[in-house]
Short mmCIF file of C-alpha atoms (C1' of nucleotides) in Angstrom, two decimals:
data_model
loop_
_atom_site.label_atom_id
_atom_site.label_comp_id
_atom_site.label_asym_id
_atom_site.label_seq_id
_atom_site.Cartn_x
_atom_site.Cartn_y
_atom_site.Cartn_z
CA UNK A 298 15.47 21.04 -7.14
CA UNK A 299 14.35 24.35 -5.23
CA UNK A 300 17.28 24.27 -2.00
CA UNK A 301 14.74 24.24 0.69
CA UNK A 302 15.34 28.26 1.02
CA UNK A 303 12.70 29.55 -0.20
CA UNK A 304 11.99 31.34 -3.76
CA UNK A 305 9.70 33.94 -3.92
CA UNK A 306 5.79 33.05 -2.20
CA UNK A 307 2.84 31.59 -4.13
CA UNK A 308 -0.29 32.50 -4.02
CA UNK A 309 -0.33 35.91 -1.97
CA UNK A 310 -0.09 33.50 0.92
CA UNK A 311 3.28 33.37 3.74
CA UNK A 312 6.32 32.12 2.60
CA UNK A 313 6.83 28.95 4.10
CA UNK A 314 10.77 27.90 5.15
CA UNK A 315 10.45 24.28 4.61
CA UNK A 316 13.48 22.16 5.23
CA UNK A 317 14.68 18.78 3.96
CA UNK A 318 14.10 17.30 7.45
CA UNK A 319 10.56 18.62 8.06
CA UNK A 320 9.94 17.22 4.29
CA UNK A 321 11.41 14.20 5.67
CA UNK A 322 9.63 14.21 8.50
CA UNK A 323 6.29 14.82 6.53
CA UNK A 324 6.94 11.99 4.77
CA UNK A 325 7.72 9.11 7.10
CA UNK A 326 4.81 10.21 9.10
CA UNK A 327 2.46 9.39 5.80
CA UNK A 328 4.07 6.48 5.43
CA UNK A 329 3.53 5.08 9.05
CA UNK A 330 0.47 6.79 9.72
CA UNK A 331 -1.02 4.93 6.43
CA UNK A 332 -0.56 1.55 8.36
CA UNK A 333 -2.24 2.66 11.32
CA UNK A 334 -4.71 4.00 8.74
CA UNK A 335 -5.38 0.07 6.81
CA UNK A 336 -4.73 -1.65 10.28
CA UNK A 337 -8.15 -1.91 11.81
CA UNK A 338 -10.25 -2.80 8.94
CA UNK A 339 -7.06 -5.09 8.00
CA UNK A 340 -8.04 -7.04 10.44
CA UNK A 341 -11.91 -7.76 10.47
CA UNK A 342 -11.63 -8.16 6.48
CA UNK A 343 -8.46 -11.24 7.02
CA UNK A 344 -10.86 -13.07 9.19
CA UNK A 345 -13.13 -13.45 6.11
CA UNK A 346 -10.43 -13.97 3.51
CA UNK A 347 -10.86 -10.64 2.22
CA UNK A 348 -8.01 -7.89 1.47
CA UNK A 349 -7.73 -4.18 0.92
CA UNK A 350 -9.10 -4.16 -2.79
CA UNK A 351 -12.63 -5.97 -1.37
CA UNK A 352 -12.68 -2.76 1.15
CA UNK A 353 -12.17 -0.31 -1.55
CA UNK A 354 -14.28 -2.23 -3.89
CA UNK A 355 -16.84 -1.63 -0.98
CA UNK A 356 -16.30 1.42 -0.15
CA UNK A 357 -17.31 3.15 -3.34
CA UNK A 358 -19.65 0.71 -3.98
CA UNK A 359 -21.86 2.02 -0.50
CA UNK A 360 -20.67 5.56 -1.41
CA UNK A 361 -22.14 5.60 -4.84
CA UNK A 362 -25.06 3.03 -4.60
CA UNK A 363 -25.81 2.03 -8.14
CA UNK A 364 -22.47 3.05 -10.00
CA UNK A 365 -21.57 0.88 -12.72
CA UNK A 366 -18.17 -0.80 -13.67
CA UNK A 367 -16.76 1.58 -15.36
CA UNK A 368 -17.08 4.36 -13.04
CA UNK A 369 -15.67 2.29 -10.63
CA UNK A 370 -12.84 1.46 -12.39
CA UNK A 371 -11.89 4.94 -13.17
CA UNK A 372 -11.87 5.78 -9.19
CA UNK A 373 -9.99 2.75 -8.19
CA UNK A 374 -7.19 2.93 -11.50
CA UNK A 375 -7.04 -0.65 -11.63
CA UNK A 376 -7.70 -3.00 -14.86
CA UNK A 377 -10.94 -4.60 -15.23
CA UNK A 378 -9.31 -7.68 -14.56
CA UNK A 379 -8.36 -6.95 -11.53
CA UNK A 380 -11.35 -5.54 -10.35
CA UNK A 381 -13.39 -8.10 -11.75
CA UNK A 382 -11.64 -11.22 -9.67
CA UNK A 383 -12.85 -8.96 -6.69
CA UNK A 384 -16.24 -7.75 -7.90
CA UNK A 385 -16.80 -11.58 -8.58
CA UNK A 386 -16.33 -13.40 -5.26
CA UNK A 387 -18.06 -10.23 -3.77
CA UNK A 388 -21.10 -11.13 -5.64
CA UNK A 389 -20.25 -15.06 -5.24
CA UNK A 390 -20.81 -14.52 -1.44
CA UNK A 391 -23.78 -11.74 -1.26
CA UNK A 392 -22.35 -8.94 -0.63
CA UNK A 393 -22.73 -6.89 -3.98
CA UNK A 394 -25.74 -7.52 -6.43
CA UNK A 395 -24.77 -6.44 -10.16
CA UNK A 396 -27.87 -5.18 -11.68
CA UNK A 397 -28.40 -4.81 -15.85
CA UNK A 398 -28.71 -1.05 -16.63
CA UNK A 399 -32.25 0.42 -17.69
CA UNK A 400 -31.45 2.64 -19.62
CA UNK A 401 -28.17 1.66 -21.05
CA UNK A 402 -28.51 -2.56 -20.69
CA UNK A 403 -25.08 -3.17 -21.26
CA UNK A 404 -23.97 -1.79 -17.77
CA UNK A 405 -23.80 -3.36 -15.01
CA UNK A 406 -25.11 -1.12 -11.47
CA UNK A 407 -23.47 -2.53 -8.17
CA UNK A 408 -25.23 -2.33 -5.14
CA UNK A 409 -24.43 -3.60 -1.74
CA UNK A 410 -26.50 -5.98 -0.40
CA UNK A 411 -28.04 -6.12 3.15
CA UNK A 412 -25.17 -8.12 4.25
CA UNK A 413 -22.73 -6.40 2.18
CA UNK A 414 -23.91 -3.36 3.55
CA UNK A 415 -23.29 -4.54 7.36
CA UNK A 416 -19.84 -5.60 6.43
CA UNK A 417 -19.13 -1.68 4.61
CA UNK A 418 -20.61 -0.76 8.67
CA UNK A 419 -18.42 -2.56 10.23
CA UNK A 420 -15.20 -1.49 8.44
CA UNK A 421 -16.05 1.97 8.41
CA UNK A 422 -16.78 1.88 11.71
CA UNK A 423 -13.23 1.34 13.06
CA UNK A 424 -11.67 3.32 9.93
CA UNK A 425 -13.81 6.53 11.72
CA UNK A 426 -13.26 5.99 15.07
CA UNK A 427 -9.32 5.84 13.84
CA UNK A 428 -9.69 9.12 11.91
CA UNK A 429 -12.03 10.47 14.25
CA UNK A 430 -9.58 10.25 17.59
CA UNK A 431 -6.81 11.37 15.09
CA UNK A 432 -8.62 14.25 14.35
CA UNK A 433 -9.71 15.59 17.55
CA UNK A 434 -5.89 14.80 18.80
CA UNK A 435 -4.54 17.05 16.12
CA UNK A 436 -7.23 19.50 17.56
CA UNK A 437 -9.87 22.11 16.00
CA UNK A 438 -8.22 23.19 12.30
CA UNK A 439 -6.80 19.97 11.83
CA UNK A 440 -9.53 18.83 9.69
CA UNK A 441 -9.08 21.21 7.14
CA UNK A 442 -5.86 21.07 7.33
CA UNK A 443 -5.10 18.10 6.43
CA UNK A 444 -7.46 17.51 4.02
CA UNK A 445 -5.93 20.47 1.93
CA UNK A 446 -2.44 19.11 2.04
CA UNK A 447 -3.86 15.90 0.98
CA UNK A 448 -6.03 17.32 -1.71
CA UNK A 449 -3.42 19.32 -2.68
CA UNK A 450 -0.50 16.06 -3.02
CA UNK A 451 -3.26 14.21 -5.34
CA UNK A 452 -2.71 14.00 -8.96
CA UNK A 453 -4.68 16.44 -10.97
CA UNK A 454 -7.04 13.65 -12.38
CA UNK A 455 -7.80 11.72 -9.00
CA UNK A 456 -8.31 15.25 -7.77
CA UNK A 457 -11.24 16.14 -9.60
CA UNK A 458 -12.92 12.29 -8.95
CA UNK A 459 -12.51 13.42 -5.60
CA UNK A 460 -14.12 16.55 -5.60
CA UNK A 461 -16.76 15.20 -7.56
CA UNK A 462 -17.59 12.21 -5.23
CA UNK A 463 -17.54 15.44 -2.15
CA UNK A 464 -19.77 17.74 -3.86
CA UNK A 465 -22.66 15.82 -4.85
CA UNK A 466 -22.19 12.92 -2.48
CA UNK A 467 -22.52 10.35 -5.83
CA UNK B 130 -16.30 5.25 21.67
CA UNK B 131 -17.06 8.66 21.30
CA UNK B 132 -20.44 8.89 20.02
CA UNK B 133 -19.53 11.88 17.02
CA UNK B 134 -21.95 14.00 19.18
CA UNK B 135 -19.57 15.03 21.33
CA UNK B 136 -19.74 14.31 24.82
CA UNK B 137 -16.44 16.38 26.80
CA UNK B 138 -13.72 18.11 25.84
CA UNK B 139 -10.80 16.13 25.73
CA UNK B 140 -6.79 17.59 26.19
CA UNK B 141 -8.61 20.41 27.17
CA UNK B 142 -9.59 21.63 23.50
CA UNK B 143 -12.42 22.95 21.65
CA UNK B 144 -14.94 20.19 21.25
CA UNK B 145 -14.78 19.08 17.39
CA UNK B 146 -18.07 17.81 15.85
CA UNK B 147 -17.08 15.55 13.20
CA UNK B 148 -19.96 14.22 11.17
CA UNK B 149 -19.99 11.09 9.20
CA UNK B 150 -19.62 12.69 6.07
CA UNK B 151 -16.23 14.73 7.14
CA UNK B 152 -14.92 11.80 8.28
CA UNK B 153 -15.43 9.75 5.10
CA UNK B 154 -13.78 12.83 2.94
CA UNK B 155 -11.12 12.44 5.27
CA UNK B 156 -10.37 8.53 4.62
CA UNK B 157 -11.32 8.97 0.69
CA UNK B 158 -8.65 12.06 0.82
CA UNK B 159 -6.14 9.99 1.97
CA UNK B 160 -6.69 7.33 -0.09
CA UNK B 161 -6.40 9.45 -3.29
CA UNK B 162 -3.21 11.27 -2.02
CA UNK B 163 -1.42 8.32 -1.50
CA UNK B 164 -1.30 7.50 -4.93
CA UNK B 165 -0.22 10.85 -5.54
CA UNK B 166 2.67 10.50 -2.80
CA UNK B 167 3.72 7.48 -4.38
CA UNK B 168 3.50 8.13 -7.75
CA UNK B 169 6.18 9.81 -8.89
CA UNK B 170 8.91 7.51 -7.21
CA UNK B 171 7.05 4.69 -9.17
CA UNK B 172 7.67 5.79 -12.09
CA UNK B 173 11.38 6.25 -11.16
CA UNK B 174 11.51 3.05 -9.88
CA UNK B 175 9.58 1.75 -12.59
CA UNK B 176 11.89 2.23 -15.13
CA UNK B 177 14.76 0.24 -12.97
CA UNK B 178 12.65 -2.65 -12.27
CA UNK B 179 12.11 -1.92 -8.75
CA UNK B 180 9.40 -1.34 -6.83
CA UNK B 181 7.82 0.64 -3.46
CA UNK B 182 9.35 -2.20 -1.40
CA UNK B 183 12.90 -1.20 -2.81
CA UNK B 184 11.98 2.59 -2.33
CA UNK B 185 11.14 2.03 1.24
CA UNK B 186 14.36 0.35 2.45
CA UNK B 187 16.65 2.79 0.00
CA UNK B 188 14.79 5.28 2.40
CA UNK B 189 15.49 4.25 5.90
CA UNK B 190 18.86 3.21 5.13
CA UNK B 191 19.40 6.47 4.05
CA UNK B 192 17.97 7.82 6.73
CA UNK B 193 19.96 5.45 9.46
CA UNK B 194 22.83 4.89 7.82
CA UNK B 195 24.48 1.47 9.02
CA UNK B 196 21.50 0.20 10.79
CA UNK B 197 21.20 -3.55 11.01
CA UNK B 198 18.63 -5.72 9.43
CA UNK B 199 16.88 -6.28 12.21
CA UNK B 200 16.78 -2.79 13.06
CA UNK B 201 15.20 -2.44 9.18
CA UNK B 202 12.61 -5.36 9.68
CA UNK B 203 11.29 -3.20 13.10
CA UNK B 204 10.95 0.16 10.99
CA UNK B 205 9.45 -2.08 7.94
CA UNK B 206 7.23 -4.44 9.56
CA UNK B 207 7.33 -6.90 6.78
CA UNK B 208 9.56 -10.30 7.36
CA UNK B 209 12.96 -10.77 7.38
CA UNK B 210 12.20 -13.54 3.70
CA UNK B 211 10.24 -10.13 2.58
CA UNK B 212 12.92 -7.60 3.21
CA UNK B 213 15.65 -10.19 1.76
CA UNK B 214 14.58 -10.55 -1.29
CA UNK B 215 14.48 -6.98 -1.93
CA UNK B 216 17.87 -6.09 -0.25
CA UNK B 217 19.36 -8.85 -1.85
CA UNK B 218 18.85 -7.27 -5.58
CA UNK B 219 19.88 -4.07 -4.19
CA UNK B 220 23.52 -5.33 -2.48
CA UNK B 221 23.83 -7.18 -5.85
CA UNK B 222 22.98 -3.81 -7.60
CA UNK B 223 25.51 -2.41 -5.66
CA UNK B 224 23.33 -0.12 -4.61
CA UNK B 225 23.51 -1.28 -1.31
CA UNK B 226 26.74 -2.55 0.88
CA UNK B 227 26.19 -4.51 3.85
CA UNK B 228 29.04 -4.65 6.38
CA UNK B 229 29.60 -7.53 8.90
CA UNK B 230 29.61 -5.55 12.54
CA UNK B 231 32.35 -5.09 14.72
CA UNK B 232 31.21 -5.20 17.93
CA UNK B 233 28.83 -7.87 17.18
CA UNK B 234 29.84 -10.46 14.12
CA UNK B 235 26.97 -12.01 13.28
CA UNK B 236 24.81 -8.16 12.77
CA UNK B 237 25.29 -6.98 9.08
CA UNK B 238 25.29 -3.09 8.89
CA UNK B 239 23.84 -1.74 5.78
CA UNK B 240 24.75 1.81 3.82
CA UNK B 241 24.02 3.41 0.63
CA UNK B 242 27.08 3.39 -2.36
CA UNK B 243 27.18 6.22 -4.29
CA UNK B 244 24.90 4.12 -7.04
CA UNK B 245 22.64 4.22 -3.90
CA UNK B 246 22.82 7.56 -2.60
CA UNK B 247 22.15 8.88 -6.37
CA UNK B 248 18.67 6.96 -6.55
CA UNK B 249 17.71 7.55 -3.01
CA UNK B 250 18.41 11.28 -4.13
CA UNK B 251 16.95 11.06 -7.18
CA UNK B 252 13.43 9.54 -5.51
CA UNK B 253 13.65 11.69 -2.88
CA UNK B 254 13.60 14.56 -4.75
CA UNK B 255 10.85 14.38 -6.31
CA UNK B 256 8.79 13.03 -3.31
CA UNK B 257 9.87 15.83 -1.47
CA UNK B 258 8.83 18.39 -4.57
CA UNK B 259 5.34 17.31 -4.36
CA UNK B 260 5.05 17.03 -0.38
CA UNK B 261 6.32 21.16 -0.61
CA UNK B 262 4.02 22.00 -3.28
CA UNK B 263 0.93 20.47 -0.99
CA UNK B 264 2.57 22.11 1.81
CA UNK B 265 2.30 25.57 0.21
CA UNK B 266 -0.90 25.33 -1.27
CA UNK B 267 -2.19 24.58 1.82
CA UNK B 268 -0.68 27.27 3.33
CA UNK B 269 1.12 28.08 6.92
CA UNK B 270 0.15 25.28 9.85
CA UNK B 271 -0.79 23.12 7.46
CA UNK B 272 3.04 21.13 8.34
CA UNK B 273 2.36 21.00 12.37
CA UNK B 274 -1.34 20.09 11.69
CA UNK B 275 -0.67 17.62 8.75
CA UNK B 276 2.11 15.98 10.67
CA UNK B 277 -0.07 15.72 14.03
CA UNK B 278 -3.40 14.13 12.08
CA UNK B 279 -1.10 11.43 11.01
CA UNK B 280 1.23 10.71 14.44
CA UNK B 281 -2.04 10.34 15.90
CA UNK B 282 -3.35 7.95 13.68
CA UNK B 283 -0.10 6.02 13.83
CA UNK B 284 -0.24 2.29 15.84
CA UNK B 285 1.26 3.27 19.12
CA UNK B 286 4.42 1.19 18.50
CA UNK B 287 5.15 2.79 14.89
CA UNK B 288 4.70 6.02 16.66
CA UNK B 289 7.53 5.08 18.87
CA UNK B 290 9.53 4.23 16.38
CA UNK B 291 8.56 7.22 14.06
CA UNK B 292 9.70 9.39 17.06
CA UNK B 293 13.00 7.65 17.97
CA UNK B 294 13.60 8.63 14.34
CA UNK B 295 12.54 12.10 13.77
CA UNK B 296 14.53 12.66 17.78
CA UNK B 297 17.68 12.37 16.65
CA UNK B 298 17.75 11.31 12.91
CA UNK B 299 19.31 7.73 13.79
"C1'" DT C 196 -25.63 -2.95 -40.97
"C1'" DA C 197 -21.08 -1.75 -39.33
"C1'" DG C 198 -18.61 -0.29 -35.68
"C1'" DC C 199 -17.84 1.05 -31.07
"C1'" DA C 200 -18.68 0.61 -26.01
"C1'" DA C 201 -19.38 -1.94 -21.62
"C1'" DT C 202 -18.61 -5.94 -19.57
"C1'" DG C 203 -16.87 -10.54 -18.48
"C1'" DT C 204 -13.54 -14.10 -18.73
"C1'" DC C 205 -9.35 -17.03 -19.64
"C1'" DA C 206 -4.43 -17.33 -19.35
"C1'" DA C 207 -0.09 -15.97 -17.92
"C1'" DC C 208 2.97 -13.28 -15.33
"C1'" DA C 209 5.17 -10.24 -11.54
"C1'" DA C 210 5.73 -7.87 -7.11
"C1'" DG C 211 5.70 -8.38 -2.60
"C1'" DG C 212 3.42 -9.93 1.27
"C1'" DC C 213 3.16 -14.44 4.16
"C1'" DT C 214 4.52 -19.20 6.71
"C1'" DG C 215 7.53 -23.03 7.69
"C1'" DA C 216 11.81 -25.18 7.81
"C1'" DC C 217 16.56 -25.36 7.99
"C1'" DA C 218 21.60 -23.72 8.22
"C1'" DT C 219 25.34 -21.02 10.05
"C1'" DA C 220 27.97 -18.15 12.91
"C1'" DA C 221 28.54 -15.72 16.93
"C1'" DA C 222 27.11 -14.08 21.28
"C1'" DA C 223 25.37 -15.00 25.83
"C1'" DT C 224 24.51 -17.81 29.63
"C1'" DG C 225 24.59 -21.46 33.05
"C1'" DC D 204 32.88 -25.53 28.35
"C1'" DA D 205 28.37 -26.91 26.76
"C1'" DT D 206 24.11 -25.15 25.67
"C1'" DT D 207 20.99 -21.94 24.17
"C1'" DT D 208 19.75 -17.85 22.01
"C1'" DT D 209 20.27 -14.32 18.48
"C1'" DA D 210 21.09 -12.45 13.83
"C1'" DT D 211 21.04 -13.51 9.46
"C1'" DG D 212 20.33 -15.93 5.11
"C1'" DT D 213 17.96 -19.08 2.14
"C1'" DC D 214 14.78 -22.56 -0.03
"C1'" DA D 215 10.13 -23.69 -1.10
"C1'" DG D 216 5.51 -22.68 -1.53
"C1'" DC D 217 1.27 -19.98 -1.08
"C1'" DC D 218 -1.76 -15.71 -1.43
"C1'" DT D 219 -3.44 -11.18 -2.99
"C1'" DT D 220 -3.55 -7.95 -6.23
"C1'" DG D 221 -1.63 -5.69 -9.73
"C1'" DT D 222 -0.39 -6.15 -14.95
"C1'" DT D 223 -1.01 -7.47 -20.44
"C1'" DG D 224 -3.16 -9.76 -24.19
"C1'" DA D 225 -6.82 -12.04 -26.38
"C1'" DC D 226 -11.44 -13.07 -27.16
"C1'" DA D 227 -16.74 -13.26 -26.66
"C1'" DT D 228 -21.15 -11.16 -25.86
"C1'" DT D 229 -24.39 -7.79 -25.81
"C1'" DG D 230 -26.35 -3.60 -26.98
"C1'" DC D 231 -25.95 1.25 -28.36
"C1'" DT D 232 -25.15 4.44 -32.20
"C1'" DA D 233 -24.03 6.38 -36.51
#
DNA sequence: TAGCAATGTCAACAAGGCTGACATAAAATG
DNA sequence: CATTTTATGTCAGCCTTGTTGACATTGCTA
C-alpha cells in the first residue's frame, strides 16, 4: 500500500517524502493529543454526572440554536436512541428546552436554556483556552494547518456537515 | 488566561489573534476527523469482533515490542481490569504472546505473533493511507505544524511519554 | 384516506471504561 | 529471615454510551 517513497505528486503541489515513522508519529500524537483535547471539559461535566455525549449534545445544540432532532442526529451519527437517553435528562434538568415546530409540528427545536447555556460557557471555555495555547505554541500557520489536515482525514459525508456548520454559522 | 485579544508575544512569535469562531472550527474539526481517523480500523476490527480498545494495545505493542503491562497501562491510561480484559482475548487469540521476564519474574513481556503482526499491519495500513492522503492534500508543513498543534495540546505527562516514544521508538 | 416522516420510548444487549477486593509470586528492604 | 512492596491476574458489579428491534403518536403529503 504505496511504500512510503513517493509516486508521482498530487495536485500541482510538492511531493511530500512521508515515512512510516513520521505516519506513525502523526498518529500517536492524534491519539494522545485527543485526551488532552476531552480532558478539561472531562472534568467539570463528571462533577455533574454528565459524559462526553451531554457535551456534544451541547455543543451543537448552542451552535445551531433551534435545530431539530434530526439534524442533530445526522451531525452526531448516533441512533435516536442513543441520543434521546441524553437529550432526555438534558431537558429533565433544564438545560435544553424542546420546542414543537411551527411550521412543521412534528419536530422538535432544541434550545439551550439560560442555565444550559452557562454550562455550554463553561466547557467551552477550557476546551478554547486548550486549543487556543495549542495554537499559538504551534505558532502563526498552524491554524490553517491543521485544520486542513483535519478537514482533509474526515470522511466525505462528515466533511460537508462540517463545512456547512463553518459557512453559514447554522 | 490570555484574553483572545492578544496581550504579548509569547516564544518570541508573531502575535496570533484567534477569535472565538476559529477556535470553535478548530474543536468541531477535530471532532469530525476523529471519526475519520478511526474509521477505517473499525471496520477492520469490526468484522473480528474487536474493538478501538484492542486496536490501541495491538498498536503500542507493536510499537514497543516486549514492553510490560505496566509499561502498557502508563501509555494507555485506562486500568490494569480495563486493559486485561482486552489483552486477555488477544493472548487467547494468539494474537498476542506474553512472556514471563527474565530479569524480573513476576513482569510479563508482551509481543505480537505473526496472527498479530498481520492485523496490526493490516490496521495500520490503512490508518496510515488516510493520515498520507490528509497529509498531501494539505500540502508541505502541514506534518511539522499538524504534529506541533497536537504535542501542545497533549497533558504534560502524555507528552512525556509521547516523546520517550517517538526518541527512540522503544 | 393512505402512507410516509419525525419523534419518543421500551427492552435488551455489548464494549469498554470504572472501583473494590482478593490472590499469587517475586523482588526489595530492614 | 521476615516483612513489605510490586507486578500481575481475576472476580464481581456498576456506569456511559453505543447498538438493534419493535411499537406508538402525531402530523405532513400525495
Amino acid at each position: 500500500m504505496a511504500e512510503g517513497h513517493g509516486g508521482t505528486p498530487q495536485h500541482g503541489e510538492t511531493l511530500l517524502f512521508l515515512t512510516d515513522e513520521q505516519l506513525r508519529k502523526g498518529i500517536e500524537a492524534f491519539f494522545f493529543a485527543y485526551k488532552g483535547f476531552t480532558a478539561d471539559p472531562d472534568r467539570i461535566l463528571e462533577a455533574r454526572g454528565y459524559g462526553r455525549a451531554h457535551h456534544r449534545a451541547i455543543h451543537f445544540i448552542h451552535r445551531s440554536h433551534g435545530t431539530t432532532v434530526n439534524n442533530l442526529l445526522a451531525i452526531l451519527g448516533v441512533t435516536k436512541q442513543s441520543l434521546n437517553r441524553v437529550l432526555r435528562t438534558l431537558i429533565e434538568d433544564g438545560l435544553v428546552e424542546s420546542r414543537v415546530g411551527t411550521r412543521d409540528k412534528r419536530e422538535r427545536h432544541l434550545y439551550l436554556t439560560e442555565d444550559g447555556q452557562a454550562l455550554e460557557q463553561e466547557l467551552s471555555a477550557v476546551q478554547q483556552a486548550r486549543v487556543r495555547d495549542a495554537f499559538r505554541a504551534a505558532g502563526p500557520g498552524a491554524v490553517a494547518g491543521f485544520r486542513n489536515v483535519l478537514e482533509a482525514m474526515m470522511d466525505p459525508e462528515m466533511r460537508r456537515r462540517y463545512q456547512r456548520l463553518t459557512e453559514n454559522g447554522r
